[in-house]
Short mmCIF file of N, CA and C in Angstrom, two decimals:
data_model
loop_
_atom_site.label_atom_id
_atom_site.label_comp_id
_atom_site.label_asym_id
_atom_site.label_seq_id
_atom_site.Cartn_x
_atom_site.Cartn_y
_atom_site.Cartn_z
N UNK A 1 0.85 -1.18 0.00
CA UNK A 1 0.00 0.00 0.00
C UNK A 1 0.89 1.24 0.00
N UNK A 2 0.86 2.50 -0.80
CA UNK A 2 1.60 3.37 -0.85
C UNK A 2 0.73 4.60 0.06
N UNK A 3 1.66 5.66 0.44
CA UNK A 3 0.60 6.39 1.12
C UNK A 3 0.05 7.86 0.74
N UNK A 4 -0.45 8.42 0.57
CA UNK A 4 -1.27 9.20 0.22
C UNK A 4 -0.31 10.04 -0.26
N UNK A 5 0.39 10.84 0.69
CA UNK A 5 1.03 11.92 0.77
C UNK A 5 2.76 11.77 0.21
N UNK A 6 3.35 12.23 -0.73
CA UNK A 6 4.34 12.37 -1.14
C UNK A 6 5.88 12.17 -0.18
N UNK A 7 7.17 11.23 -0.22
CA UNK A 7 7.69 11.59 0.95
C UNK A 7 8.36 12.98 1.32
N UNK A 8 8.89 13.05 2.26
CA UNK A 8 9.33 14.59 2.39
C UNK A 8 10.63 14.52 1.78
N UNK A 9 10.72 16.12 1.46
CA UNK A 9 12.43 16.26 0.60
C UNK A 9 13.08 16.74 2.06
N UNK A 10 14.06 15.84 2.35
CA UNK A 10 15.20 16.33 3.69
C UNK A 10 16.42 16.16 2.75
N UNK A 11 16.91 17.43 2.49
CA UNK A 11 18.05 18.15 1.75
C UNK A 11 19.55 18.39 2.94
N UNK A 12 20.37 17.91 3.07
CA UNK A 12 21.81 17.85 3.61
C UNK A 12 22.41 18.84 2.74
N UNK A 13 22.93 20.00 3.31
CA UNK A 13 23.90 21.07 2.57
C UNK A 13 24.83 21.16 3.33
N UNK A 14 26.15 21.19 2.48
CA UNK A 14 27.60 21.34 3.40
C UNK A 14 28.76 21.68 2.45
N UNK A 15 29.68 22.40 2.67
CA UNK A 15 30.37 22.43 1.94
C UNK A 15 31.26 21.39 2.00
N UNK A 16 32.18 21.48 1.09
CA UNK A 16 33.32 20.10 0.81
C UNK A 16 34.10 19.23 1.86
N UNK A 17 34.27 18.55 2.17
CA UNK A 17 35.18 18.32 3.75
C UNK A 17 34.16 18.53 5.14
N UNK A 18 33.18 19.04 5.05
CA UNK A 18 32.78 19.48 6.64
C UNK A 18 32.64 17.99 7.29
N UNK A 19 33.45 18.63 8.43
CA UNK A 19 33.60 17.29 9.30
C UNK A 19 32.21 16.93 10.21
N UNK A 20 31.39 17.97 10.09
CA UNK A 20 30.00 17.43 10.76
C UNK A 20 28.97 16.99 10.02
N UNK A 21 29.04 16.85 8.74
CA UNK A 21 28.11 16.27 8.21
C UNK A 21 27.65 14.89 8.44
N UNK A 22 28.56 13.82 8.81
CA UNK A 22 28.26 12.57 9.09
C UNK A 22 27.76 12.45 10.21
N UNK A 23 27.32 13.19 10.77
CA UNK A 23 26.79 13.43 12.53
C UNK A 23 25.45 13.81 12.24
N UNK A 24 25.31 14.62 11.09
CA UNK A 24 23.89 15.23 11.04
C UNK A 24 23.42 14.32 10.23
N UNK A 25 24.01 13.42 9.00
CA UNK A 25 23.12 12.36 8.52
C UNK A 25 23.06 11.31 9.45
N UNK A 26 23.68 10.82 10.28
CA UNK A 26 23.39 9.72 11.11
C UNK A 26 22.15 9.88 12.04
N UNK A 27 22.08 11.08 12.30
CA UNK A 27 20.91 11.88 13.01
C UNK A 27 19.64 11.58 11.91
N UNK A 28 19.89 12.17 10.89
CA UNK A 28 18.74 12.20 10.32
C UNK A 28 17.95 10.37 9.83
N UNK A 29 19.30 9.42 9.78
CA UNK A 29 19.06 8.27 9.24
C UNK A 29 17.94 7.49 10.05
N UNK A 30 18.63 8.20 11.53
CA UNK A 30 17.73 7.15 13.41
C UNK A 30 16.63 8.18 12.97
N UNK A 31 16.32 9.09 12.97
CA UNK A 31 14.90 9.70 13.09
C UNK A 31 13.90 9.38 12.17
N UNK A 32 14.72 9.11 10.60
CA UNK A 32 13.25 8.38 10.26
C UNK A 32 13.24 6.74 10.55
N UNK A 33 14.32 6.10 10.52
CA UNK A 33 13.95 5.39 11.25
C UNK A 33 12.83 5.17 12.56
N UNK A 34 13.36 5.93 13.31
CA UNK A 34 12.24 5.52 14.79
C UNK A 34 10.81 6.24 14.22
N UNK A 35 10.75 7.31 13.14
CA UNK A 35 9.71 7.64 13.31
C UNK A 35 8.70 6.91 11.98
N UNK A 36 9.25 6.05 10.97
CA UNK A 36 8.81 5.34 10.00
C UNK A 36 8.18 6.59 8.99
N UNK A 37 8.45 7.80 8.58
CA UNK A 37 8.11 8.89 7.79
C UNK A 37 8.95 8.60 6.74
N UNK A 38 8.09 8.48 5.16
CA UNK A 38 9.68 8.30 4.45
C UNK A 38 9.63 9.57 3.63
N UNK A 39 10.60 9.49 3.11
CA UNK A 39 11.74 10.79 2.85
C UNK A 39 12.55 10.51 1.85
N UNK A 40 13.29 11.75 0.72
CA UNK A 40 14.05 11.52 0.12
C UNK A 40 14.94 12.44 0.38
N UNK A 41 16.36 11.64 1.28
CA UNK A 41 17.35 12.47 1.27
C UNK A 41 18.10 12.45 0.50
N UNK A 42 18.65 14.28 0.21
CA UNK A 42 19.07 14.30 -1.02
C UNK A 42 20.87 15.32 -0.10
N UNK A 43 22.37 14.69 -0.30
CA UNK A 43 23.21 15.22 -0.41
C UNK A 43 23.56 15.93 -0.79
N UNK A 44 23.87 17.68 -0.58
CA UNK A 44 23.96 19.06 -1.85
C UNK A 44 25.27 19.67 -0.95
N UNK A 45 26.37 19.20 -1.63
CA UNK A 45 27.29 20.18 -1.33
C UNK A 45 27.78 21.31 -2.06
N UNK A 46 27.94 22.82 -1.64
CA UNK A 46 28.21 23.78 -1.83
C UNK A 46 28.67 25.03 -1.27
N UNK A 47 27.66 26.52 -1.52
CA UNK A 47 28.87 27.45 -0.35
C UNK A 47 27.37 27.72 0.40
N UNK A 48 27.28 26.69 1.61
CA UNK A 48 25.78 26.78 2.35
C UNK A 48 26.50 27.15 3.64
N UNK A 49 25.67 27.58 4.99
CA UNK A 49 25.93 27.11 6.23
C UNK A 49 26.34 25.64 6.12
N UNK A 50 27.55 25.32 7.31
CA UNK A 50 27.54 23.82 6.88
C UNK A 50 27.92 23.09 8.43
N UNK A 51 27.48 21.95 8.81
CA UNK A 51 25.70 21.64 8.09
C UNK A 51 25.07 22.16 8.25
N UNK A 52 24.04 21.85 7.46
CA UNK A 52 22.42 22.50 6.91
C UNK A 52 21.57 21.50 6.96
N UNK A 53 20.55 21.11 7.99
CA UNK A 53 19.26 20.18 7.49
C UNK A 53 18.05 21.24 7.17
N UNK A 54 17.78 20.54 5.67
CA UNK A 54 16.31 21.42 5.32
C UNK A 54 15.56 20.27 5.17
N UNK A 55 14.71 20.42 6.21
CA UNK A 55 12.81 19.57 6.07
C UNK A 55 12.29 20.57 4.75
N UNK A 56 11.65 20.11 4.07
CA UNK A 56 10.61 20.77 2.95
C UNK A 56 10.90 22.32 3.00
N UNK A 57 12.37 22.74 2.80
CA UNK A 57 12.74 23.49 2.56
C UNK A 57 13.22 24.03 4.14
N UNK A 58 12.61 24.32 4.88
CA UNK A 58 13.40 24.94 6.11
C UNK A 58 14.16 24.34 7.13
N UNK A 59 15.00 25.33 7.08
CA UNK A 59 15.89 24.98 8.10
C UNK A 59 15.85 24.31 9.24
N UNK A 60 15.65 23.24 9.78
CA UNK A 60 15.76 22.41 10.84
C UNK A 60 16.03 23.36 12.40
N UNK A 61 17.31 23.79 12.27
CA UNK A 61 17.69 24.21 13.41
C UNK A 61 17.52 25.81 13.75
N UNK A 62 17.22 26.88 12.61
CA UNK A 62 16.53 27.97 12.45
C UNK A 62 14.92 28.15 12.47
N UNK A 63 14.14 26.98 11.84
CA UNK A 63 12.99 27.58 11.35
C UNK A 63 12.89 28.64 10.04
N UNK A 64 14.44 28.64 9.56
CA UNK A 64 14.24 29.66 7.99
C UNK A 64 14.34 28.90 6.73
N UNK A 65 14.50 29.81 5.64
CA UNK A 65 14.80 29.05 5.04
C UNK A 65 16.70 29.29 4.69
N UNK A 66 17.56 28.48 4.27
CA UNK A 66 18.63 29.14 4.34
C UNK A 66 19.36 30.09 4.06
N UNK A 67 20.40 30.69 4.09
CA UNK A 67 20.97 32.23 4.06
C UNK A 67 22.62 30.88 3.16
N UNK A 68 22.48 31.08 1.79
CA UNK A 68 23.22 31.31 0.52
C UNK A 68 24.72 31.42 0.73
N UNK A 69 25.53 31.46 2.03
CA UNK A 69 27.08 31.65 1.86
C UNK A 69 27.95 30.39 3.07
N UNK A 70 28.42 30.22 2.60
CA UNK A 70 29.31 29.20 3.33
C UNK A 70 29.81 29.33 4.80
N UNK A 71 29.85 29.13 5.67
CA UNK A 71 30.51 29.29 7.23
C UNK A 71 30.00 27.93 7.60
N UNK A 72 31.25 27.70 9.23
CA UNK A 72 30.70 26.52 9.85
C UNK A 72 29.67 26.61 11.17
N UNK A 73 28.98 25.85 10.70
CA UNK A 73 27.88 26.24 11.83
C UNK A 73 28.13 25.10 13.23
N UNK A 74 27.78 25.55 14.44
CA UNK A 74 28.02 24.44 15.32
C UNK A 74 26.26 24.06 15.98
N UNK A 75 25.77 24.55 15.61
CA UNK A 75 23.95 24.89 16.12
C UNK A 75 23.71 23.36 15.32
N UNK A 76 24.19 21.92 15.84
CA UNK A 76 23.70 21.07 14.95
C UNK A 76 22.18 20.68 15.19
N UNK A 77 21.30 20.53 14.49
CA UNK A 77 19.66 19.71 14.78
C UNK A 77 20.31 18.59 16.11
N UNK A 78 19.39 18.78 16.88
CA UNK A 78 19.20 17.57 17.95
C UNK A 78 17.60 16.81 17.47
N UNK A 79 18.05 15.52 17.61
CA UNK A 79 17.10 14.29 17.55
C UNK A 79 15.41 14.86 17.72
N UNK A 80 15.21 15.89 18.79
CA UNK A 80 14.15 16.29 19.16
C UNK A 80 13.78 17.34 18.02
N UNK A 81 14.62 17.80 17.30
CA UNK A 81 14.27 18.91 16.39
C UNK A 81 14.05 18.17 15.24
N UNK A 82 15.27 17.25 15.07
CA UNK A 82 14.80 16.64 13.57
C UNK A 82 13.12 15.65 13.81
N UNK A 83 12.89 14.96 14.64
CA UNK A 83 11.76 14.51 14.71
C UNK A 83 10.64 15.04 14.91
N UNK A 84 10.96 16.42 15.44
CA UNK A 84 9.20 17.14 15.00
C UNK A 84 9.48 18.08 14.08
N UNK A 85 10.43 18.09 13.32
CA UNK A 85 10.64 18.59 11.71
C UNK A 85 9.50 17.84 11.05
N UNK A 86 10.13 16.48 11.03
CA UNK A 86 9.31 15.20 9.94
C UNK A 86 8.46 15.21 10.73
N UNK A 87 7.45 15.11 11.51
CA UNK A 87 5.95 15.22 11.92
C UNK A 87 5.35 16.23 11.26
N UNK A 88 6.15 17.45 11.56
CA UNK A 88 5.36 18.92 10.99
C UNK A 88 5.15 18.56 9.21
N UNK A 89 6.75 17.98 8.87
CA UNK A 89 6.22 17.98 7.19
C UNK A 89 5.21 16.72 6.47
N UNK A 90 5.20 15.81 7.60
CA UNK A 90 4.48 14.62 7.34
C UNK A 90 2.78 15.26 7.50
N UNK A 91 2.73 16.31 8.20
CA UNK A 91 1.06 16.33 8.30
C UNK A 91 0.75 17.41 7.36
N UNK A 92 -0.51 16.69 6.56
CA UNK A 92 -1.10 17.71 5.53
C UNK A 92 -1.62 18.64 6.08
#
């Protein structure tokens, strides 16, 4: 049975090398896991905040949408943020 609603786009932005990116996808991998929401994560490296989790466009750990220039960010999503990210984008 497929489900109604489209999965969500969860977008990873980082520039080249950032050493926290594997922290924020491992994060993101357990959350849909535990929360069974599916999703298409999509890897985008470039000159973003880095890392960057965007739920259906916004920013995870802002609530924006992102700001276009490269720096390292240390504000990573915690488990509690990424999982009522994917609730908020899971409900129509």
């Amino acid at each position: 049975m497929t489900s109604p609603h489209p999965p969500l786009r969860v977008r990873l932005l980082s520039v080249p090398g950032c050493p926290l990116i594997d922290q924020v996808r491992a994060a993101v991998q357990h959350c849909l896991r535990t929360t069974g929401i599916p999703a298409v994560v999509e890897d985008i490296e470039g000159c973003y905040p880095s890392p960057t989790l965007l739920i259906d466009g916004v920013d995870v750990a802002t609530g924006q949408a992102p700001i276009p220039h490269a720096c390292c960010r240390l504000d990573l999503p915690t488990h509690a943020q990424i999982t009522a990210a994917l609730h908020k984008g899971a409900t129509p």
